[in-house]
Short mmCIF file of C-alpha atoms in Angstrom, two decimals:
data_model
loop_
_atom_site.label_atom_id
_atom_site.label_comp_id
_atom_site.label_asym_id
_atom_site.label_seq_id
_atom_site.Cartn_x
_atom_site.Cartn_y
_atom_site.Cartn_z
CA MET C 1 141.58 74.62 6.06
CA ASP C 2 141.99 76.17 9.52
CA LEU C 3 139.10 78.56 9.06
CA ASP C 4 136.63 75.81 8.21
CA GLU C 5 137.61 73.89 11.34
CA GLN C 6 137.32 77.03 13.44
CA MET C 7 133.86 77.75 12.08
CA ARG C 8 132.76 74.20 12.81
CA PHE C 9 133.89 74.78 16.40
CA VAL C 10 132.08 78.13 16.55
CA ASN C 11 128.86 76.52 15.31
CA GLU C 12 129.26 73.68 17.78
CA ALA C 13 129.82 76.20 20.59
CA GLY C 14 126.37 77.65 19.96
CA ARG C 15 124.83 74.41 21.20
CA LEU C 16 125.84 75.38 24.75
CA LYS C 17 122.84 77.74 24.68
CA GLY C 18 120.64 74.68 24.93
CA VAL C 19 122.25 73.22 28.07
CA LEU C 20 120.13 74.10 31.11
CA ARG C 21 121.61 74.54 34.58
CA GLN C 22 119.96 74.33 38.00
CA THR C 23 120.22 78.07 38.65
CA ARG C 24 116.90 79.89 38.36
CA LEU C 25 116.63 83.31 36.74
CA THR C 26 113.95 85.68 37.90
CA GLU C 27 113.16 87.68 34.74
CA PRO C 28 111.89 85.84 32.84
CA ALA C 29 111.53 82.96 35.33
CA ARG C 30 113.36 79.98 33.84
CA ARG C 31 116.53 77.95 34.27
CA GLU C 32 119.80 79.54 33.22
CA ASN C 33 121.74 78.00 30.34
CA SER C 34 125.47 77.34 30.34
CA ALA C 35 126.28 79.84 27.57
CA GLU C 36 124.80 82.81 29.42
CA HIS C 37 126.29 81.50 32.68
CA SER C 38 129.73 81.50 31.01
CA TRP C 39 129.22 85.07 29.79
CA HIS C 40 128.23 86.21 33.27
CA LEU C 41 131.36 84.63 34.79
CA ALA C 42 133.59 86.36 32.22
CA VAL C 43 131.95 89.73 33.02
CA MET C 44 132.49 89.02 36.73
CA ALA C 45 136.18 88.30 36.14
CA LEU C 46 136.54 91.53 34.17
CA VAL C 47 134.91 93.59 36.91
CA LEU C 48 136.33 91.79 39.97
CA ALA C 49 139.90 91.34 38.61
CA GLY C 50 141.25 93.76 41.22
CA HIS C 51 140.43 91.19 43.93
CA ALA C 52 142.60 88.48 42.35
CA PRO C 53 146.10 87.89 43.75
CA PRO C 54 148.68 90.33 42.28
CA GLY C 55 150.11 89.08 39.00
CA THR C 56 147.04 87.04 38.00
CA ASP C 57 146.74 87.00 34.19
CA LEU C 58 143.18 88.22 33.61
CA SER C 59 143.08 87.34 29.92
CA ARG C 60 143.84 83.69 30.76
CA VAL C 61 141.15 83.72 33.46
CA ILE C 62 138.60 85.00 30.95
CA ALA C 63 139.63 82.56 28.21
CA MET C 64 139.27 79.70 30.72
CA LEU C 65 135.81 80.88 31.74
CA LEU C 66 134.68 81.19 28.12
CA VAL C 67 135.45 77.53 27.39
CA HIS C 68 135.15 75.83 30.80
CA ASP C 69 131.59 74.55 30.32
CA MET C 70 131.69 73.68 26.61
CA VAL C 71 132.02 69.99 27.50
CA GLU C 72 128.43 70.18 28.78
CA ILE C 73 127.29 70.14 25.14
CA ASP C 74 127.87 66.39 25.40
CA ALA C 75 127.99 65.77 29.15
CA GLY C 76 125.16 68.01 30.34
CA ASP C 77 125.29 70.04 33.55
CA LEU C 78 125.59 68.32 36.92
CA PHE C 79 124.24 70.06 40.05
CA VAL C 80 127.16 71.12 42.23
CA TYR C 81 125.53 69.34 45.23
CA ALA C 82 125.25 65.95 43.46
CA ASP C 83 126.94 63.00 45.22
CA ALA C 84 130.51 61.77 44.75
CA ALA C 85 129.57 58.88 42.44
CA GLN C 86 127.66 61.22 40.15
CA HIS C 87 130.61 63.64 40.11
CA ALA C 88 133.00 60.81 39.18
CA ARG C 89 130.77 59.75 36.27
CA GLN C 90 130.43 63.38 35.20
CA GLN C 91 134.20 63.86 35.21
CA GLN C 92 134.60 60.93 32.85
CA ALA C 93 131.86 62.18 30.52
CA GLU C 94 133.39 65.67 30.49
CA ARG C 95 136.82 64.35 29.61
CA ALA C 96 135.37 62.42 26.66
CA ALA C 97 133.50 65.56 25.60
CA ALA C 98 136.70 67.64 25.78
CA ASP C 99 138.44 65.06 23.57
CA ARG C 100 135.71 65.40 20.96
CA ILE C 101 134.84 69.09 21.05
CA PHE C 102 138.23 70.77 21.29
CA ALA C 103 139.55 68.44 18.56
CA LEU C 104 137.24 70.24 16.11
CA LEU C 105 139.84 73.05 16.11
CA PRO C 106 143.10 73.04 14.10
CA ASP C 107 145.69 70.93 15.95
CA GLY C 108 147.86 73.59 17.65
CA GLN C 109 144.83 75.60 18.69
CA ALA C 110 142.99 72.51 19.93
CA ALA C 111 145.93 71.78 22.25
CA ARG C 112 146.00 75.37 23.57
CA ILE C 113 142.28 75.46 24.34
CA ARG C 114 142.35 71.97 25.83
CA ALA C 115 145.24 73.10 28.07
CA LEU C 116 143.06 75.98 29.33
CA TRP C 117 140.26 73.55 30.12
CA ASP C 118 142.66 71.20 31.94
CA GLU C 119 144.13 74.13 33.88
CA PHE C 120 140.66 75.15 35.05
CA ASN C 121 139.89 71.64 36.22
CA GLU C 122 143.22 71.04 37.92
CA ARG C 123 142.94 74.28 39.97
CA GLY C 124 146.72 74.52 40.31
CA THR C 125 147.29 78.12 39.16
CA PRO C 126 146.12 81.48 40.57
CA GLU C 127 144.25 81.97 37.26
CA ALA C 128 142.36 78.69 37.60
CA LYS C 129 141.60 79.36 41.27
CA PHE C 130 140.24 82.81 40.51
CA ALA C 131 138.19 81.45 37.59
CA ARG C 132 136.76 78.71 39.85
CA ALA C 133 135.89 81.36 42.43
CA MET C 134 133.71 83.11 39.81
CA ASP C 135 132.05 79.79 38.99
CA ARG C 136 131.17 79.20 42.64
CA LEU C 137 130.16 82.75 43.49
CA GLN C 138 127.73 83.40 40.62
CA PRO C 139 125.11 80.78 41.60
CA MET C 140 125.19 82.11 45.19
CA LEU C 141 124.41 85.61 43.94
CA ALA C 142 121.61 84.20 41.78
CA ASN C 143 120.12 82.23 44.69
CA VAL C 144 120.07 85.31 46.92
CA GLN C 145 118.47 87.34 44.11
CA ALA C 146 115.86 84.61 43.59
CA GLY C 147 114.99 84.55 47.32
CA GLY C 148 116.44 81.06 47.86
CA GLY C 149 116.48 79.57 44.36
CA THR C 150 118.12 76.15 44.14
CA TRP C 151 119.02 76.24 47.85
CA ALA C 152 115.36 76.26 48.79
CA GLU C 153 114.39 73.88 45.98
CA HIS C 154 116.85 71.17 47.04
CA GLY C 155 116.97 71.83 50.80
CA ILE C 156 120.66 72.79 50.71
CA THR C 157 122.19 73.72 54.09
CA ALA C 158 124.64 76.49 54.96
CA GLU C 159 127.20 73.80 55.72
CA GLN C 160 127.09 72.57 52.11
CA VAL C 161 127.36 76.09 50.74
CA LEU C 162 130.30 76.89 53.03
CA ARG C 163 132.29 74.09 51.39
CA ASN C 164 131.99 76.08 48.15
CA VAL C 165 132.94 79.26 49.98
CA ALA C 166 136.28 77.61 50.76
CA LEU C 167 136.90 77.33 46.99
CA ILE C 168 136.12 81.02 46.58
CA GLU C 169 138.56 81.91 49.39
CA ASP C 170 141.17 79.85 47.58
CA GLY C 171 140.84 82.15 44.54
CA SER C 172 140.41 85.50 46.31
CA ALA C 173 140.53 86.35 50.02
CA VAL C 174 138.29 89.39 49.55
CA LEU C 175 135.65 87.50 47.56
CA GLY C 176 135.80 84.62 50.02
CA ARG C 177 134.95 87.01 52.84
CA TYR C 178 132.17 88.49 50.74
CA ALA C 179 130.71 85.02 50.09
CA ARG C 180 130.97 84.08 53.78
CA ASP C 181 129.02 87.23 54.74
CA LEU C 182 126.48 86.48 52.04
CA VAL C 183 125.89 82.98 53.43
CA GLU C 184 125.52 84.40 56.94
CA ARG C 185 122.94 86.92 55.75
CA ALA C 186 121.13 84.20 53.77
CA VAL C 187 120.88 82.09 56.95
CA GLY C 188 119.63 85.14 58.87
CA ASP C 189 117.04 85.80 56.16
CA GLY C 190 115.85 82.19 56.25
CA LEU C 191 117.06 81.43 52.70
CA LEU C 192 119.42 78.71 53.93
CA ALA C 193 119.10 76.15 56.73
CA ARG C 194 121.43 76.99 59.65
CA PRO C 195 124.46 74.67 60.02
CA PRO C 196 124.28 72.25 62.99
CA GLU C 197 126.06 73.69 66.08
CA MET H 1 132.69 100.23 49.10
CA ASP H 2 134.05 99.20 45.69
CA LEU H 3 133.04 95.57 46.06
CA ASP H 4 129.40 96.41 46.78
CA GLU H 5 129.23 98.58 43.68
CA GLN H 6 130.87 95.86 41.60
CA MET H 7 128.38 93.27 42.85
CA ARG H 8 125.48 95.56 42.03
CA PHE H 9 126.87 95.77 38.50
CA VAL H 10 127.31 91.99 38.32
CA ASN H 11 123.70 91.45 39.42
CA GLU H 12 122.50 94.04 36.94
CA ALA H 13 124.50 92.32 34.18
CA GLY H 14 122.47 89.15 34.71
CA ARG H 15 119.40 90.94 33.37
CA LEU H 16 120.91 90.75 29.87
CA LYS H 17 119.81 87.10 29.87
CA GLY H 18 116.25 88.37 29.50
CA VAL H 19 116.84 90.52 26.40
CA LEU H 20 115.73 88.62 23.30
CA ARG H 21 117.31 89.14 19.88
CA GLN H 22 115.95 88.40 16.41
CA THR H 23 118.33 85.49 15.81
CA ARG H 24 116.63 82.11 16.01
CA LEU H 25 118.31 79.14 17.65
CA THR H 26 117.50 75.66 16.39
CA GLU H 27 117.87 73.53 19.55
CA PRO H 28 115.74 74.29 21.39
CA ALA H 29 113.90 76.47 18.86
CA ARG H 30 113.63 79.94 20.40
CA ARG H 31 115.09 83.41 20.06
CA GLU H 32 118.64 83.99 21.24
CA ASN H 33 119.24 86.34 24.18
CA SER H 34 121.92 89.00 24.30
CA ALA H 35 123.92 87.38 27.13
CA GLU H 36 124.47 84.12 25.26
CA HIS H 37 125.06 86.08 22.04
CA SER H 38 127.82 88.03 23.84
CA TRP H 39 129.41 84.79 25.08
CA HIS H 40 129.36 83.34 21.58
CA LEU H 41 131.08 86.45 20.15
CA ALA H 42 133.80 86.27 22.82
CA VAL H 43 134.41 82.59 22.01
CA MET H 44 134.59 83.50 18.31
CA ALA H 45 137.17 86.21 19.02
CA LEU H 46 139.25 83.74 21.04
CA VAL H 47 139.18 81.15 18.26
CA LEU H 48 139.43 83.48 15.24
CA ALA H 49 142.04 85.86 16.71
CA GLY H 50 144.63 84.69 14.18
CA HIS H 51 142.59 86.36 11.41
CA ALA H 52 142.75 89.81 13.04
CA PRO H 53 145.35 92.30 11.75
CA PRO H 54 148.80 91.75 13.35
CA GLY H 55 149.15 93.55 16.68
CA THR H 56 145.42 93.47 17.53
CA ASP H 57 145.01 93.29 21.33
CA LEU H 58 142.77 90.25 21.80
CA SER H 59 142.05 90.88 25.47
CA ARG H 60 140.62 94.31 24.62
CA VAL H 61 138.53 92.77 21.82
CA ILE H 62 137.09 90.23 24.25
CA ALA H 63 136.45 92.79 27.00
CA MET H 64 134.59 94.95 24.45
CA LEU H 65 132.47 92.03 23.31
CA LEU H 66 131.59 91.09 26.89
CA VAL H 67 130.11 94.53 27.61
CA HIS H 68 129.02 95.78 24.16
CA ASP H 69 125.35 94.80 24.52
CA MET H 70 124.78 95.52 28.22
CA VAL H 71 123.00 98.74 27.28
CA GLU H 72 120.21 96.56 25.89
CA ILE H 73 119.11 95.89 29.48
CA ASP H 74 117.45 99.31 29.19
CA ALA H 75 117.33 99.93 25.44
CA GLY H 76 116.35 96.47 24.18
CA ASP H 77 117.71 94.93 21.00
CA LEU H 78 117.10 96.54 17.62
CA PHE H 79 117.10 94.39 14.47
CA VAL H 80 120.16 95.22 12.40
CA TYR H 81 117.92 95.77 9.33
CA ALA H 82 115.69 98.36 11.05
CA ASP H 83 115.44 101.77 9.32
CA ALA H 84 117.65 104.82 9.91
CA ALA H 85 115.16 106.63 12.14
CA GLN H 86 114.85 103.57 14.39
CA HIS H 87 118.64 103.29 14.56
CA ALA H 88 118.95 106.95 15.55
CA ARG H 89 116.41 106.53 18.37
CA GLN H 90 118.18 103.35 19.46
CA GLN H 91 121.54 105.11 19.59
CA GLN H 92 120.12 107.71 21.94
CA ALA H 93 118.50 105.10 24.17
CA GLU H 94 121.74 103.11 24.30
CA ARG H 95 123.77 106.14 25.28
CA ALA H 96 121.39 106.87 28.16
CA ALA H 97 121.61 103.20 29.20
CA ALA H 98 125.41 103.32 29.15
CA ASP H 99 125.28 106.43 31.39
CA ARG H 100 123.16 104.56 33.92
CA ILE H 101 124.55 101.04 33.83
CA PHE H 102 128.31 101.60 33.72
CA ALA H 103 127.96 104.23 36.47
CA LEU H 104 127.00 101.42 38.86
CA LEU H 105 130.73 100.60 38.98
CA PRO H 106 133.34 102.44 41.11
CA ASP H 107 134.32 105.68 39.32
CA GLY H 108 137.67 104.72 37.73
CA GLN H 109 136.38 101.37 36.61
CA ALA H 110 133.15 102.87 35.27
CA ALA H 111 135.22 105.18 33.05
CA ARG H 112 137.37 102.30 31.77
CA ILE H 113 134.41 100.09 30.87
CA ARG H 114 132.53 103.01 29.34
CA ALA H 115 135.62 103.76 27.23
CA LEU H 116 135.53 100.17 25.93
CA TRP H 117 131.87 100.56 25.01
CA ASP H 118 132.56 103.89 23.26
CA GLU H 119 135.51 102.34 21.40
CA PHE H 120 133.28 99.53 20.13
CA ASN H 121 130.69 101.99 18.89
CA GLU H 122 133.14 104.40 17.30
CA ARG H 123 134.82 101.60 15.28
CA GLY H 124 138.09 103.56 15.08
CA THR H 125 140.59 100.93 16.28
CA PRO H 126 141.58 97.53 14.88
CA GLU H 127 140.22 96.01 18.12
CA ALA H 128 136.80 97.63 17.67
CA LYS H 129 136.70 96.69 13.98
CA PHE H 130 137.52 93.07 14.72
CA ALA H 131 134.96 92.98 17.55
CA ARG H 132 132.31 94.42 15.21
CA ALA H 133 133.20 91.79 12.63
CA MET H 134 132.32 89.08 15.20
CA ASP H 135 129.02 90.86 15.92
CA ARG H 136 128.10 90.88 12.22
CA LEU H 137 129.33 87.39 11.38
CA GLN H 138 127.61 85.43 14.16
CA PRO H 139 124.00 86.10 13.06
CA MET H 140 124.96 85.10 9.49
CA LEU H 141 126.27 81.77 10.74
CA ALA H 142 123.09 81.30 12.79
CA ASN H 143 120.86 82.09 9.80
CA VAL H 144 122.65 79.58 7.61
CA GLN H 145 122.39 76.95 10.38
CA ALA H 146 118.68 77.69 10.76
CA GLY H 147 118.08 77.30 7.01
CA GLY H 148 117.28 80.99 6.48
CA GLY H 149 116.33 82.19 9.97
CA THR H 150 115.71 85.93 10.22
CA TRP H 151 116.64 86.41 6.55
CA ALA H 152 113.70 84.30 5.46
CA GLU H 153 111.44 85.67 8.20
CA HIS H 154 111.94 89.32 7.21
CA GLY H 155 112.55 88.89 3.45
CA ILE H 156 116.11 90.22 3.70
CA THR H 157 118.03 90.38 0.40
CA ALA H 158 121.65 89.51 -0.36
CA GLU H 159 122.24 93.21 -1.05
CA GLN H 160 121.31 94.10 2.54
CA VAL H 161 123.49 91.35 3.95
CA LEU H 162 126.44 92.41 1.77
CA ARG H 163 126.41 95.82 3.45
CA ASN H 164 127.18 93.99 6.71
CA VAL H 165 129.84 91.93 4.97
CA ALA H 166 131.67 95.21 4.30
CA LEU H 167 131.89 95.75 8.08
CA ILE H 168 133.34 92.26 8.49
CA GLU H 169 135.95 92.96 5.79
CA ASP H 170 136.85 96.12 7.67
CA GLY H 171 137.78 94.00 10.71
CA SER H 172 139.42 91.05 8.96
CA ALA H 173 140.13 90.46 5.27
CA VAL H 174 140.00 86.67 5.70
CA LEU H 175 136.69 86.69 7.58
CA GLY H 176 135.26 89.18 5.09
CA ARG H 177 136.04 86.77 2.26
CA TYR H 178 134.51 83.93 4.27
CA ALA H 179 131.33 85.94 4.82
CA ARG H 180 131.12 86.91 1.14
CA ASP H 181 131.37 83.22 0.13
CA LEU H 182 128.75 82.34 2.73
CA VAL H 183 126.32 84.89 1.29
CA GLU H 184 126.95 83.58 -2.22
CA ARG H 185 126.23 80.02 -1.10
CA ALA H 186 123.12 81.18 0.77
CA VAL H 187 121.84 82.81 -2.42
CA GLY H 188 122.63 79.61 -4.35
CA ASP H 189 120.79 77.56 -1.75
CA GLY H 190 117.75 79.84 -1.93
CA LEU H 191 118.18 81.11 1.68
CA LEU H 192 118.61 84.70 0.49
CA ALA H 193 116.97 86.65 -2.33
CA ARG H 194 119.45 87.33 -5.18
CA PRO H 195 120.59 90.99 -5.45
CA PRO H 196 119.16 92.88 -8.46
CA GLU H 197 121.58 92.80 -11.47
#
């Protein structure tokens, strides 16, 4: 029965609360998990929707954000500044996880949710680009709040962060500018190593 | 500027990750926080939308669920089985929190998000009723998964749980039936004390 499959998926979803990310929270001091990260991104999309390109379908953005990290139940979270080989392995693990996890749902619904996940990863639509912008912006806000956070911990440079700013600009010009200013202030405040001249 | 106010709200929202609820998670064993709880409810609404009454606006349901607990940043979480006097005090604290927190947003937006929060609490619309059904159903699923969870911990009886089942039925007949069966099985499995004859 559809409902039994849906409930199995809902129970499985809860496991995302146990997947820890790099981002550090300040109160209480601990690593963020991917479930609360996903909630925060969805709230951001709701509140910042006015900065998306005209015509962006907010409900699809939010649905994408709600499910985008569920593959981490199997694949775990990979630090955004990991190397290319690690990202390639992660991509493969995430695809296998998507095959398993979304298939818990009734067939038609599994295909619809999987399509949302693919759309997010392919970054081809304004909705996916705006959703990705949320995903890149939130850890920057957290790092500034934590007085350096994972930037300080891993010796990340402004140059590396600015590559993520480009992805934010791709989703929203206004938020891209905001992120660029934030990086500049973080460099000024000594939270981020200055890019080489 | 609007964006600065929105970012203050987004940063404030992150504090919900520090508000602990009664619900126990199994892996890792700890209490659930209200941010991850809110994410789980939004995922449930996305997946279970087909069991809402025809015409229910899913995007409003999800928006409500994303913000419904943000008042707990100030007011904390109250156990659903607390007494009437505690619930009355909580209601007052939550209203004061809503006044403060949603007012961080630009005026028009603050009013729209506050209206969503009021709608959830007033339970007058199909959207609010369906959203409340998610909020009641999720802890039941968690308790069954945890082999009793807060039911066992606080000596909750089937009679008390069935009062919450009525709220689920009010949002969705199908999910209400599911919850009623779940309570019956939980009684059969000894996870819940049998109601007096």
